[in-house]
Coordinates of C-alpha atoms in Angstrom, one line a residue:
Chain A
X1 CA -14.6 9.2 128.1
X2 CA -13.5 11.2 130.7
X3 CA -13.6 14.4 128.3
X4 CA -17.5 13.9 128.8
X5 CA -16.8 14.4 132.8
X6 CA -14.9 17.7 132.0
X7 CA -17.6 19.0 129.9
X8 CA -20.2 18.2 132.3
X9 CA -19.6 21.9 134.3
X10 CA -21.7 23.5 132.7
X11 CA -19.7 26.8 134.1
X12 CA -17.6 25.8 131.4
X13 CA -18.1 27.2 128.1
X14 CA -18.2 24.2 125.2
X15 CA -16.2 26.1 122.7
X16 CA -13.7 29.4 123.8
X17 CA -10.8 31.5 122.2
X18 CA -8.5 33.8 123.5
X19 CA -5.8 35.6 121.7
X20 CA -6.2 33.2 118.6
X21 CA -4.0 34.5 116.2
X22 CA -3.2 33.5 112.5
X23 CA -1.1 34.2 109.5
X24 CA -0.9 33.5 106.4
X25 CA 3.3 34.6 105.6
X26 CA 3.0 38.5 106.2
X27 CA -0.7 38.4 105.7
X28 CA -2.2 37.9 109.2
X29 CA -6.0 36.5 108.5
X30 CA -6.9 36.3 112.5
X31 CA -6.5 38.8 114.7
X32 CA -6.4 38.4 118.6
X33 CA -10.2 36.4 117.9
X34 CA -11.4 36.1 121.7
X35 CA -14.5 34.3 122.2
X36 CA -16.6 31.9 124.0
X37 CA -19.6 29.6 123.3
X38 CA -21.5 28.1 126.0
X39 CA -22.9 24.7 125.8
X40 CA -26.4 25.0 123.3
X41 CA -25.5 28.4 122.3
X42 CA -26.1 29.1 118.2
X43 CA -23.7 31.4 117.2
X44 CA -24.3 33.1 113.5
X45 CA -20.4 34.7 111.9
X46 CA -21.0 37.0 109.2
X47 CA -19.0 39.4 107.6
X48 CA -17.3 40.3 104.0
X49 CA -15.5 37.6 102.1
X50 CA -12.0 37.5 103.1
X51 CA -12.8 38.5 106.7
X52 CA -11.7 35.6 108.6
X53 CA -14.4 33.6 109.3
X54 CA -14.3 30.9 107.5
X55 CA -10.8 30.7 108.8
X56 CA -11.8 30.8 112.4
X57 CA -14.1 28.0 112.6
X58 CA -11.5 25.8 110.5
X59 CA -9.3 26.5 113.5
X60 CA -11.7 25.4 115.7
X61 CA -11.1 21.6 114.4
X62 CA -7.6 22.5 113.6
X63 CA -8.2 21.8 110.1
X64 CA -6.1 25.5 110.2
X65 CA -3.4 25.7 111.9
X66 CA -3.0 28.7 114.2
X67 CA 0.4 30.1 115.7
X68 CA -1.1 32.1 119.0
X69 CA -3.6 32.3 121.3
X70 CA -5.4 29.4 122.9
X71 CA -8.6 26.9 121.7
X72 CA -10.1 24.7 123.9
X73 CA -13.8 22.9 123.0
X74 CA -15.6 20.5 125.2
X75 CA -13.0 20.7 128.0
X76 CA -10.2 19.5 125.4
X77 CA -7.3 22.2 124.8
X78 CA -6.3 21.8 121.6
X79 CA -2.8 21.7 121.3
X80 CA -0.6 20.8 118.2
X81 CA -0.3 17.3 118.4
X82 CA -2.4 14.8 116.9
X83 CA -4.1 13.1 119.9
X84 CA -5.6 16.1 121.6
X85 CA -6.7 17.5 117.5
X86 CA -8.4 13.9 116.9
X87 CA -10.5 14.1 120.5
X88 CA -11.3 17.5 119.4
X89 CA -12.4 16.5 116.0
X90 CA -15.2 13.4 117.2
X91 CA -16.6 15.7 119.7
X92 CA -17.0 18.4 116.7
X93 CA -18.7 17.7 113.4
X94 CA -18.5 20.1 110.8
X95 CA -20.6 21.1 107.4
X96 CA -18.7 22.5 104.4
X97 CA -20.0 24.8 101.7
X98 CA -19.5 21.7 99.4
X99 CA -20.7 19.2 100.9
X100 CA -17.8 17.0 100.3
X101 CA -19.7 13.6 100.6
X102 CA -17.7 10.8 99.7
X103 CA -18.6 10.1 96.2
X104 CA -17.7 6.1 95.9
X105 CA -19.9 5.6 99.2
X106 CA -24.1 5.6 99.3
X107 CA -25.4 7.4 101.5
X108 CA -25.6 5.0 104.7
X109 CA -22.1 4.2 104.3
X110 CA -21.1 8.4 104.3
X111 CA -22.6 7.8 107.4
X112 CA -21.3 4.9 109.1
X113 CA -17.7 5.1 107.8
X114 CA -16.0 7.8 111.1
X115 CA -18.9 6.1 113.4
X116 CA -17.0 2.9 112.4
X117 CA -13.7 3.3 111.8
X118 CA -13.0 6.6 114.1
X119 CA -15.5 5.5 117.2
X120 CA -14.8 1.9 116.8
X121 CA -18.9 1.2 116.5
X122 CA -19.8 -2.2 115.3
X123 CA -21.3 -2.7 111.9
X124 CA -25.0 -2.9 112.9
X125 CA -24.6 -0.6 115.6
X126 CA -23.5 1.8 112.7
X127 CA -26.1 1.3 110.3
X128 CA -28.6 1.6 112.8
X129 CA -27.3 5.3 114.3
X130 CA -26.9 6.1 110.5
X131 CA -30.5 5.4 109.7
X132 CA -32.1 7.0 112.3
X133 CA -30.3 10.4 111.6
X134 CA -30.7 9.9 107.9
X135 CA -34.6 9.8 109.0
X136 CA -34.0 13.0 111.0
X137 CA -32.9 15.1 108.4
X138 CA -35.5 13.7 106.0
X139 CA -33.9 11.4 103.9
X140 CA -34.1 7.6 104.7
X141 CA -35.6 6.5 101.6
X142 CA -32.4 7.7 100.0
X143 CA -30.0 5.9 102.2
X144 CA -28.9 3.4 99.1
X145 CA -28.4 5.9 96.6
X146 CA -24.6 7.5 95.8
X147 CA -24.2 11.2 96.1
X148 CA -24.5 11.8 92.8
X149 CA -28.0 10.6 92.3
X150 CA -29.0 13.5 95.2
X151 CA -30.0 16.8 94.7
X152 CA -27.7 19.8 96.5
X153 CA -29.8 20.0 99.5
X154 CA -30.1 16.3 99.8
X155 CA -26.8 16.2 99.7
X156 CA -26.0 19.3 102.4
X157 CA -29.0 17.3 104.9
X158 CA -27.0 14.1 104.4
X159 CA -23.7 15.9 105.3
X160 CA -25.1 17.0 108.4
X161 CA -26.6 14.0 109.2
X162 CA -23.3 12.1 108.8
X163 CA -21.6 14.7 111.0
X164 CA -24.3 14.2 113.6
X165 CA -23.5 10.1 113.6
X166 CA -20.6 11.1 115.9
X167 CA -22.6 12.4 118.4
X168 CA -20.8 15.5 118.1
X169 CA -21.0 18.3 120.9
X170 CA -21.2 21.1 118.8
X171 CA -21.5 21.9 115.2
X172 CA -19.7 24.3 112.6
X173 CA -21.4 25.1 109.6
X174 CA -19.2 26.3 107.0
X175 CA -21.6 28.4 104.4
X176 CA -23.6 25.7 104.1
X177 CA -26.3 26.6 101.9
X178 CA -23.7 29.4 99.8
X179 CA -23.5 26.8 96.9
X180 CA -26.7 25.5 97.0
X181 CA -29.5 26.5 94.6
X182 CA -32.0 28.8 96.1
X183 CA -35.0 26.5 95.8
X184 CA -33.1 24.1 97.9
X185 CA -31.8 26.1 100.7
X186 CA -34.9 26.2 103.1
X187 CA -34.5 22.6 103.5
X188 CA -30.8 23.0 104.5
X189 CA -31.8 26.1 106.7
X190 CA -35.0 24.1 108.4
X191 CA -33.0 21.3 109.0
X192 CA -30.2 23.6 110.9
X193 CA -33.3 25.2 112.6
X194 CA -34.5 21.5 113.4
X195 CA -31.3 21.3 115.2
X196 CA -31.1 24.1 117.2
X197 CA -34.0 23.7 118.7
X198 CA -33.0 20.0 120.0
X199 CA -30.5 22.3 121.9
X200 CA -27.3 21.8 119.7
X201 CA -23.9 24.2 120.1
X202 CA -23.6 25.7 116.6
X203 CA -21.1 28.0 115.1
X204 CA -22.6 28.9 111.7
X205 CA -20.8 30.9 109.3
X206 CA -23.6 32.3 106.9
X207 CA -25.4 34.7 105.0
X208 CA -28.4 34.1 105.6
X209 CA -29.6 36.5 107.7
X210 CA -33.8 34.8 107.9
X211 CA -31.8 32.4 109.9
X212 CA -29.9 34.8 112.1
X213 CA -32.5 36.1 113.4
X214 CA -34.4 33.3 114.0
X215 CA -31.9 31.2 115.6
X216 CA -29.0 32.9 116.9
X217 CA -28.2 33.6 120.2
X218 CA -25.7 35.7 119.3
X219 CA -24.1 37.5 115.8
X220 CA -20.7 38.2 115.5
X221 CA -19.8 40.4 112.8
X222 CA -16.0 40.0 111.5
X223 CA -13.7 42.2 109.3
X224 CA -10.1 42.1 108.2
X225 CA -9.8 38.8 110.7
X226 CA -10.9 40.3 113.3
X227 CA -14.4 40.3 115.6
X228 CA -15.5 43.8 115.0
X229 CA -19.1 43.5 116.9
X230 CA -21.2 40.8 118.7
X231 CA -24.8 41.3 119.9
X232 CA -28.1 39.3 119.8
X233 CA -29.7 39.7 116.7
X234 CA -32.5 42.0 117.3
X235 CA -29.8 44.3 118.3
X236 CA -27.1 43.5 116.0
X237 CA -29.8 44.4 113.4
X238 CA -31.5 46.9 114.6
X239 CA -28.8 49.2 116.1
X240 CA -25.3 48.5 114.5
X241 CA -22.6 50.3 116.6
X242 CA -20.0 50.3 114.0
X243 CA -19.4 52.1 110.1
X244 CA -18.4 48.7 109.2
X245 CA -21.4 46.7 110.7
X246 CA -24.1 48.9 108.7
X247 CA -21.9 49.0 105.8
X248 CA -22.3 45.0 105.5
X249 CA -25.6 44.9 106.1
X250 CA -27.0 47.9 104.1
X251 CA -24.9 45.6 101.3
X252 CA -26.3 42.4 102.3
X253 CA -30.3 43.3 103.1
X254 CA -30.5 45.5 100.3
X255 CA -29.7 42.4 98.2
X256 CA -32.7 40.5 99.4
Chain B
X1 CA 8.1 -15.0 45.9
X2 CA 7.8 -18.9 45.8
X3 CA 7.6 -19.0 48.9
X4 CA 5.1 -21.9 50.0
X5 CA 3.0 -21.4 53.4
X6 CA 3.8 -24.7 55.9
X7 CA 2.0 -23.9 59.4
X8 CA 2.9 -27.2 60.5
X9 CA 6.0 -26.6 62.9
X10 CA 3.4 -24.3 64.3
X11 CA 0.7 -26.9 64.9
X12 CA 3.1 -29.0 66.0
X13 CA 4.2 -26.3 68.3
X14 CA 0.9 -25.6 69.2
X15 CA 0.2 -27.2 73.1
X16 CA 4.1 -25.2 73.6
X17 CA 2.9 -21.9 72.4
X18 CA -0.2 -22.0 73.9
X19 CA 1.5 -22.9 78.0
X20 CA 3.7 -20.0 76.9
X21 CA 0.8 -18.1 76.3
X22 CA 0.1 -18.8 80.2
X23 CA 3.9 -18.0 81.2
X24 CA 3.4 -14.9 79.4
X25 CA -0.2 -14.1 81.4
X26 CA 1.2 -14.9 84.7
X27 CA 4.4 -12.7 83.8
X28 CA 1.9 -9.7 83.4
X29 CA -0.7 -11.0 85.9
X30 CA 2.4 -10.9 88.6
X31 CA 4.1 -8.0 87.3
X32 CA 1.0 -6.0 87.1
X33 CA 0.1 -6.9 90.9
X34 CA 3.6 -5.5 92.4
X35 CA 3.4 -2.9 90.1
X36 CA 0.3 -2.1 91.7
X37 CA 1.8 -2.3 95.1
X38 CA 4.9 -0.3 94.3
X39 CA 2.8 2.6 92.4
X40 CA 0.5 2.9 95.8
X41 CA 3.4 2.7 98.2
X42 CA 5.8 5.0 96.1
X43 CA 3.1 7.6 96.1
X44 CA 2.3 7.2 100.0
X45 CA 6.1 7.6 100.7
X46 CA 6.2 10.9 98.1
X47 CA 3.2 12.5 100.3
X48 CA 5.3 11.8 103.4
X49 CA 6.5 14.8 105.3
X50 CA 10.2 13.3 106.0
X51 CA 12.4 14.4 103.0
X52 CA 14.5 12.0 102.1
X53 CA 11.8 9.4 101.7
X54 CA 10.5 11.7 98.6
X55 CA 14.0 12.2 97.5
X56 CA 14.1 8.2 97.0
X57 CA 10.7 8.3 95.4
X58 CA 11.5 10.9 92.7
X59 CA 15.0 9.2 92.1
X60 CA 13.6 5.8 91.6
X61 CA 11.2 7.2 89.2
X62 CA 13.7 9.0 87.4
X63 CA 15.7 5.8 87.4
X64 CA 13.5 3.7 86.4
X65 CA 11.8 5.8 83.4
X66 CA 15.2 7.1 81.6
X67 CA 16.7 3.7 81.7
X68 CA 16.3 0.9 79.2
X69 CA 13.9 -2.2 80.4
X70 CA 16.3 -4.8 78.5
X71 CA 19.2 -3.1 80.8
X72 CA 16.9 -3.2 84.0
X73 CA 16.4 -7.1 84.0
X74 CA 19.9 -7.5 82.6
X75 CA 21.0 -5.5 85.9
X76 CA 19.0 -8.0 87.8
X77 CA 19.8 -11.2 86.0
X78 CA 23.4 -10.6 85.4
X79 CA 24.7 -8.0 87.7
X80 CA 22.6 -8.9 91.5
X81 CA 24.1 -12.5 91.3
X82 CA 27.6 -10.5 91.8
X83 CA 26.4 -9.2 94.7
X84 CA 25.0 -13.0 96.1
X85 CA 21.3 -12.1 94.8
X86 CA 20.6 -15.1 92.3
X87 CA 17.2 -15.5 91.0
X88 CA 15.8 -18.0 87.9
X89 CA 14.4 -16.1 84.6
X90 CA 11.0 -15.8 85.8
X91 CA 10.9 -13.9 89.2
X92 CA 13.6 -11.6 87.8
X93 CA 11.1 -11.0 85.1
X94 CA 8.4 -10.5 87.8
X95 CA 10.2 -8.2 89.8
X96 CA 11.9 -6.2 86.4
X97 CA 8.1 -5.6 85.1
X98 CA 7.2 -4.3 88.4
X99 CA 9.8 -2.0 89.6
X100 CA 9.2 -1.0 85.7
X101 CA 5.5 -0.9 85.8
X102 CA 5.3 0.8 89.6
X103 CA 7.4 3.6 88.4
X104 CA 5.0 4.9 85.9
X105 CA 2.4 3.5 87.9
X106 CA 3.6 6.1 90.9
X107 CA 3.1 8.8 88.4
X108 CA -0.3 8.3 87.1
X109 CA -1.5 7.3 90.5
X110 CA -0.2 10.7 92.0
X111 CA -1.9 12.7 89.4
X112 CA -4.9 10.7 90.4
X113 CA -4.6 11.4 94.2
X114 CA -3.7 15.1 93.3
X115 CA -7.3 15.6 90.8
X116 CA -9.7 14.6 94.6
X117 CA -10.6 18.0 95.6
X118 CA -9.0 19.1 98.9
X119 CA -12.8 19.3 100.2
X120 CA -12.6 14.9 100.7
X121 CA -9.3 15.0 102.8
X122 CA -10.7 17.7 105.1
X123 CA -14.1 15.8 105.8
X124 CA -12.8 13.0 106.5
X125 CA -10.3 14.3 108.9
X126 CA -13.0 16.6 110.7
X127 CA -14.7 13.1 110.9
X128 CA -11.9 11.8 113.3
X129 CA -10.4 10.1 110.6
X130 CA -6.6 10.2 110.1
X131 CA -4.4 11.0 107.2
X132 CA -3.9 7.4 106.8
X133 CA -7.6 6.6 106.8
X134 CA -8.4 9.3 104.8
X135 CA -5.6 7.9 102.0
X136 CA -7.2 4.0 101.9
X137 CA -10.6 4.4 102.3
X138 CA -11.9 8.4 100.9
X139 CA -9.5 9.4 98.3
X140 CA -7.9 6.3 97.0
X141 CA -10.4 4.9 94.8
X142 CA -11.9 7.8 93.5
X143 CA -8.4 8.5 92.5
X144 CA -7.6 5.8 90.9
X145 CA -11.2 5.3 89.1
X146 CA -9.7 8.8 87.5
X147 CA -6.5 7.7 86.2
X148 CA -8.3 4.2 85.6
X149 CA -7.6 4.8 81.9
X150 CA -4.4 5.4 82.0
X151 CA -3.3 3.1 84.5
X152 CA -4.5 0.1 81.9
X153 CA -2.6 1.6 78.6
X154 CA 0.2 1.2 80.7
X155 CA -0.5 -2.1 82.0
X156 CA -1.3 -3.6 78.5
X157 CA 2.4 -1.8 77.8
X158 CA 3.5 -4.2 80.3
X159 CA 2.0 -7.3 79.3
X160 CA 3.4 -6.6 75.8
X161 CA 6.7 -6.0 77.6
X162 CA 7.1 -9.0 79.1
X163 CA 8.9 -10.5 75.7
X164 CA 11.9 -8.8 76.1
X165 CA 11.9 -11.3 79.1
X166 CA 13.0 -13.9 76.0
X167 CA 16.0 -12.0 76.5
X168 CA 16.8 -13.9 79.7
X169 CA 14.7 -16.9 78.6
X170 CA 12.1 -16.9 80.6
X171 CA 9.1 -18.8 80.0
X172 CA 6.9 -16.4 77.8
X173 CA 5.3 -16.3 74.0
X174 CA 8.4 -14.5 72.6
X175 CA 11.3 -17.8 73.6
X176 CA 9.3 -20.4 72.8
X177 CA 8.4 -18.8 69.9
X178 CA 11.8 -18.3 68.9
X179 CA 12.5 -21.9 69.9
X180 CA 10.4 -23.1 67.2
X181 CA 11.4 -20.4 64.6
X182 CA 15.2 -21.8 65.4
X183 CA 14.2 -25.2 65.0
X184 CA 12.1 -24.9 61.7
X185 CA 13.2 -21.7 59.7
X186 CA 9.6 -20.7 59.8
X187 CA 10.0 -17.4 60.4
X188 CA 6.7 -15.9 58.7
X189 CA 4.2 -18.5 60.0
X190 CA 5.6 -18.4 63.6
X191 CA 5.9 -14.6 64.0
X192 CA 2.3 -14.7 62.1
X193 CA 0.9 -17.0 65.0
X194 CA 3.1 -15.0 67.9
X195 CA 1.1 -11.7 66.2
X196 CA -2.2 -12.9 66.6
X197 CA -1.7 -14.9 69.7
X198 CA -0.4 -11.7 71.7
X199 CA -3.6 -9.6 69.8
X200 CA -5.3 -12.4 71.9
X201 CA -3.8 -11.6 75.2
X202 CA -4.6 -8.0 75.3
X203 CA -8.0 -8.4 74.2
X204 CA -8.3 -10.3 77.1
X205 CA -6.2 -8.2 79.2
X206 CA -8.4 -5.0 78.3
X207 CA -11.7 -7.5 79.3
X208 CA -10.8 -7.8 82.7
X209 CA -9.4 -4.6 83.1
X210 CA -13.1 -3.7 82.1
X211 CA -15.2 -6.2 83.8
X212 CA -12.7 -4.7 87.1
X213 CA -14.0 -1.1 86.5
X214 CA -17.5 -2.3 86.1
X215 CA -17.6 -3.7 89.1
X216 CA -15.5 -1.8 91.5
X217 CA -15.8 2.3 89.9
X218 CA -20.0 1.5 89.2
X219 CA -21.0 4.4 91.6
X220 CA -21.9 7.3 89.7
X221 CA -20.3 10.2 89.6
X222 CA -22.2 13.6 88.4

C-alpha cells in the first residue's frame, strides 16, 4: 500500500518515459519514446501500422521487454524483476484488440479471478466488485453466460470491466474496438467515454479519431517507433506540423 | 473341424475373470492418473527457462517412445531390484503404464498448451497473475479440452496395454486368463471371453472419459 502514498503527489505524473528504447534484433521498434501522463489524463496514440505503438503501451506493463530508458507508473519504477513488474501490472489494467476473455470462465468469474487470486479478495467480496462493474459497463444480466455466448462488444465492455475489478490507476487500451464489427463499436467507444469522464488515466491506442477528439487530452502521433508529434486534438487536427502527420490523417479521414 | 464348444472352464472361471477384470481397471484407473501427473509436470518442466530441465524432458520422452513397453516393466521388475529397488507385479505395472502413458501424454498436452492463443497468457499476466497462475487456472483446461480427443485414444491404448503386465504376472484379465487356458486347454472359449470382456472395459472406459468432458469442457466455445 505504500505505492498509493507515493502516488498521492499529485506533482508526480501517473505514467512517464524517458529514453525508452527497444529492439527487436537489428530492427529497433522504439526509439528514445519520452513521455509523461499525469494522473486523469486521456491520452489517444495513433499512427501507421508498424509504428510502435502498440509496442509502447505493452512496455508500459512490461508485457515487452525494453533494453533502455526508464518507465515508472504510479510511483513504481519498473525494473526487470518480477516484483516491481507485478505492482506495476495491478495498479494498471489493460484492453487488448482481442479481447482475450477467458473462454472456460462466465463472465463473473473473468472478473473475479485476478481480484481473487492476484489481490487476495475474498470470494464474496469478489463477486460483489465484479457485479457492480459488470452493471457499469452495461452488462449484468450477462454475468452467467461464457464468452462465447456474447457478442464482440459485450465481450470488449466485459474486458474492460474485468480490468477495472483491480482498481487499476490507469488504463491502456490496445485497439480495442479494431476487431470489432462496426455496429458494435459505439458501445465499446461510449463505454471508454463513460470512463473518462469518471476521471480515469487512459493511454488509448486507436483509430478512431470521433473519440480523439472528444476525449483526449492529448494525441500523440508515432512513426517508425518513434513520437513524431503531440498536441491537443483541436490542434493536432486542425494544424498538423509535420509531412508525416497530415500524410496519416489525409489517409485515415478520407477513409471515413 | 469337430471341434465341440465347452464354455464351462470359463463359467467356472467366471467370479476369477470377472476380479481380474477389476485388477485390470485399477491397473489403467492408476496408470492413467500418474500418467496424467507426469504429462502435466513434464510439460511444465519443458516450458521452464533452465536448460537442462528440458533436456531431461525431451530425453525421457525420446526414451520412453522408442523403447519397447514389455522391456520398460521388464527394466523395472527385473533390473531396479539389482539396484535395491524391489516392487510386487502390480505397482511396477502402475508405475510402467505411467512413465509410458506420461510420455505421450507430455506430447499431446504440449501441443494442447501451444494451440491457446498468446492473447490468454498476456491477459492474465497484465491481470497480476503470474506465469504459474496463468498455466493452472487460464490456459490449462482449455488446452487440454483441445487435445481431449487425443488424450483418451491414448488412454484406452493404455488400458488395453496393461496385459502385457501378464508378462510379470500381475493381477489383470490377460494372467488369469491364461491361468485358466493352462489349466483347461480351452483356448478358443477363453480368448473368446478375454475378447469380449476387454470390448467391455473400453466401452466403459470411453463412458467416463465422456461423462468427464461433459461435465468439466461444457462451456462453449464459438
Amino acid at each position: 500500500m505504500n505505492q498509493t502514498a507515493n502516488s498521492g503527489n499529485s506533482t508526480e505524473p501517473m505514467i512517464s518515459l524517458s529514453g525508452v528504447g527497444k529492439w527487436y534484433g537489428a530492427f529497433q521498434a522504439l526509439d528514445n519514446i519520452n513521455m509523461s501522463v499525469a494522473k486523469g489524463e486521456k491520452i489517444v496514440l495513433c499512427g501507421p501500422s508498424g509504428s510502435g505503438k502498440s509496442t509502447l503501451i505493452r512496455c508500459i506493463n512490461h508485457l515487452e521487454a525494453y533494453q533502455k530508458g526508464d518507465i515508472h507508473v504510479g510511483g513504481i519504477m519498473l525494473g526487470h524483476g518480477s516484483k516491481t513488474i507485478d505492482a506495476v501490472r495491478r495498479e494498471v489494467g489493460m484492453v487488448f484488440q482481442q479481447f482475450n476473455l477467458f473462454p472456460h470462465l462466465t463472465v463473473l468469474q473473468n472478473c473475479m479471478l485476478a481480484p481473487m487470486r492476484s489481490l487476495g479478495l475474498e470470494k464474496a467480496q469478489a463477486e460483489d466488485r465484479a457485479r457492480t462493474l459488470l452493471e457499469r459497463v452495461k452488462i449484468s444480466e450477462q454475468a452467467e453466460k461464457y464468452p462465447a455466448q456474447l457478442s464482440g462488444g459485450q465481450q470488449q465492455r466485459v474486458a474492460i470491466a474485468r480490468a477495472l475489478c483491480m482498481r487499476p490507476k490507469a488504463m491502456l487500451f490496445d485497439e480495442p474496438t479494431s476487431a470489432l464489427d462496426p455496429e458494435m463499436v459505439k458501445e465499446v467507444l461510449d463505454t471508454m467515454i463513460a470512463l473518462a469522464e469518471e476521471g480515469m488515466t487512459m493511454i488509448c491506442v486507436t483509430h478512431e479519431m470521433g473519440f480523439a477528439r472528444q476525449v483526449a487530452d492529448r494525441v500523440i502521433f508515432m512513426a517508425s517507433g518513434a513520437i513524431v508529434e503531440e498536441a491537443p486534438p483541436a490542434e493536432f487536427f486542425s494544424n498538423p506540423k509535420h509531412e508525416r502527420t497530415r500524410k496519416f490523417l489525409g489517409e485515415i479521414l478520407g477513409r471515413h | 473341424m469337430n471341434y465341440t464348444l465347452d464354455f464351462t472352464p470359463v463359467i467356472d472361471g467366471l467370479p476369477n475373470l470377472l476380479w481380474a477384470c477389476l485388477g485390470t481397471f485399477t491397473l489403467a484407473i492408476c496408470g492413467m492418473l500418474l500418467a496424467i501427473v507426469i504429462g502435466i509436470g513434464g510439460v511444465i518442466l519443458r516450458q521452464s527457462p533452465f536448460k537442462p530441465l528440458r533436456w531431461l524432458v525431451i530425453g525421457f520422452v525420446e526414451l520412453i517412445r522408442n523403447t519397447p513397453f514389455l522391456v520398460q516393466i521388464f527394466f523395472i521388475y527385473f533390473a531396479l531390484p539389482l539396484a535395491g529397488i524391489r516392487l510386487d507385479p502390480t505397482p511396477t505395472a502402475i508405475i510402467a503404464l505411467g512413465i509410458n502413458g506420461g510420455a505421450y501424454a507430455i506430447e499431446i498436452i504440449r501441443g494442447g498448451v501451444q494451440s491457446i492463443s498468446k492473447g490468454q497468457m498476456e491477459a492474465g499476466l497484465a491481470l497480476g497473475l503470474h506465469k504459474a497462475q496463468v498455466f493452472r487456472l487460464i490456459i490449462l483446461k482449455p488446452a487440454l479440452r483441445a487435445i481431449y480427443p487425443s488424450l483418451t485414444s491414448q488412454f484406452i491404448l493404455l488400458t488395453l496395454t496393461t496385459s502385457i503386465a501378464s508378462a510379470i504376472s500381475a493381477y489383470e484379465l490377460t494372467s488369469v486368463s491364461q491361468r485358466i487356458e493352462s489349466d483347461s486347454f480351452r483356448s478358443f472359449e477363453v480368448y473368446f471371453t478375454v475378447t469380449a470382456f476387454y470390448l467391455v472395459i473400453s466401452w466403459v472406459m470411453m463412458r467416463i472419459f465422456a461423462l468427464f468432458s461433459s461435465r468439466y469442457f461444457s462451456y462453449p466455445i464459438r
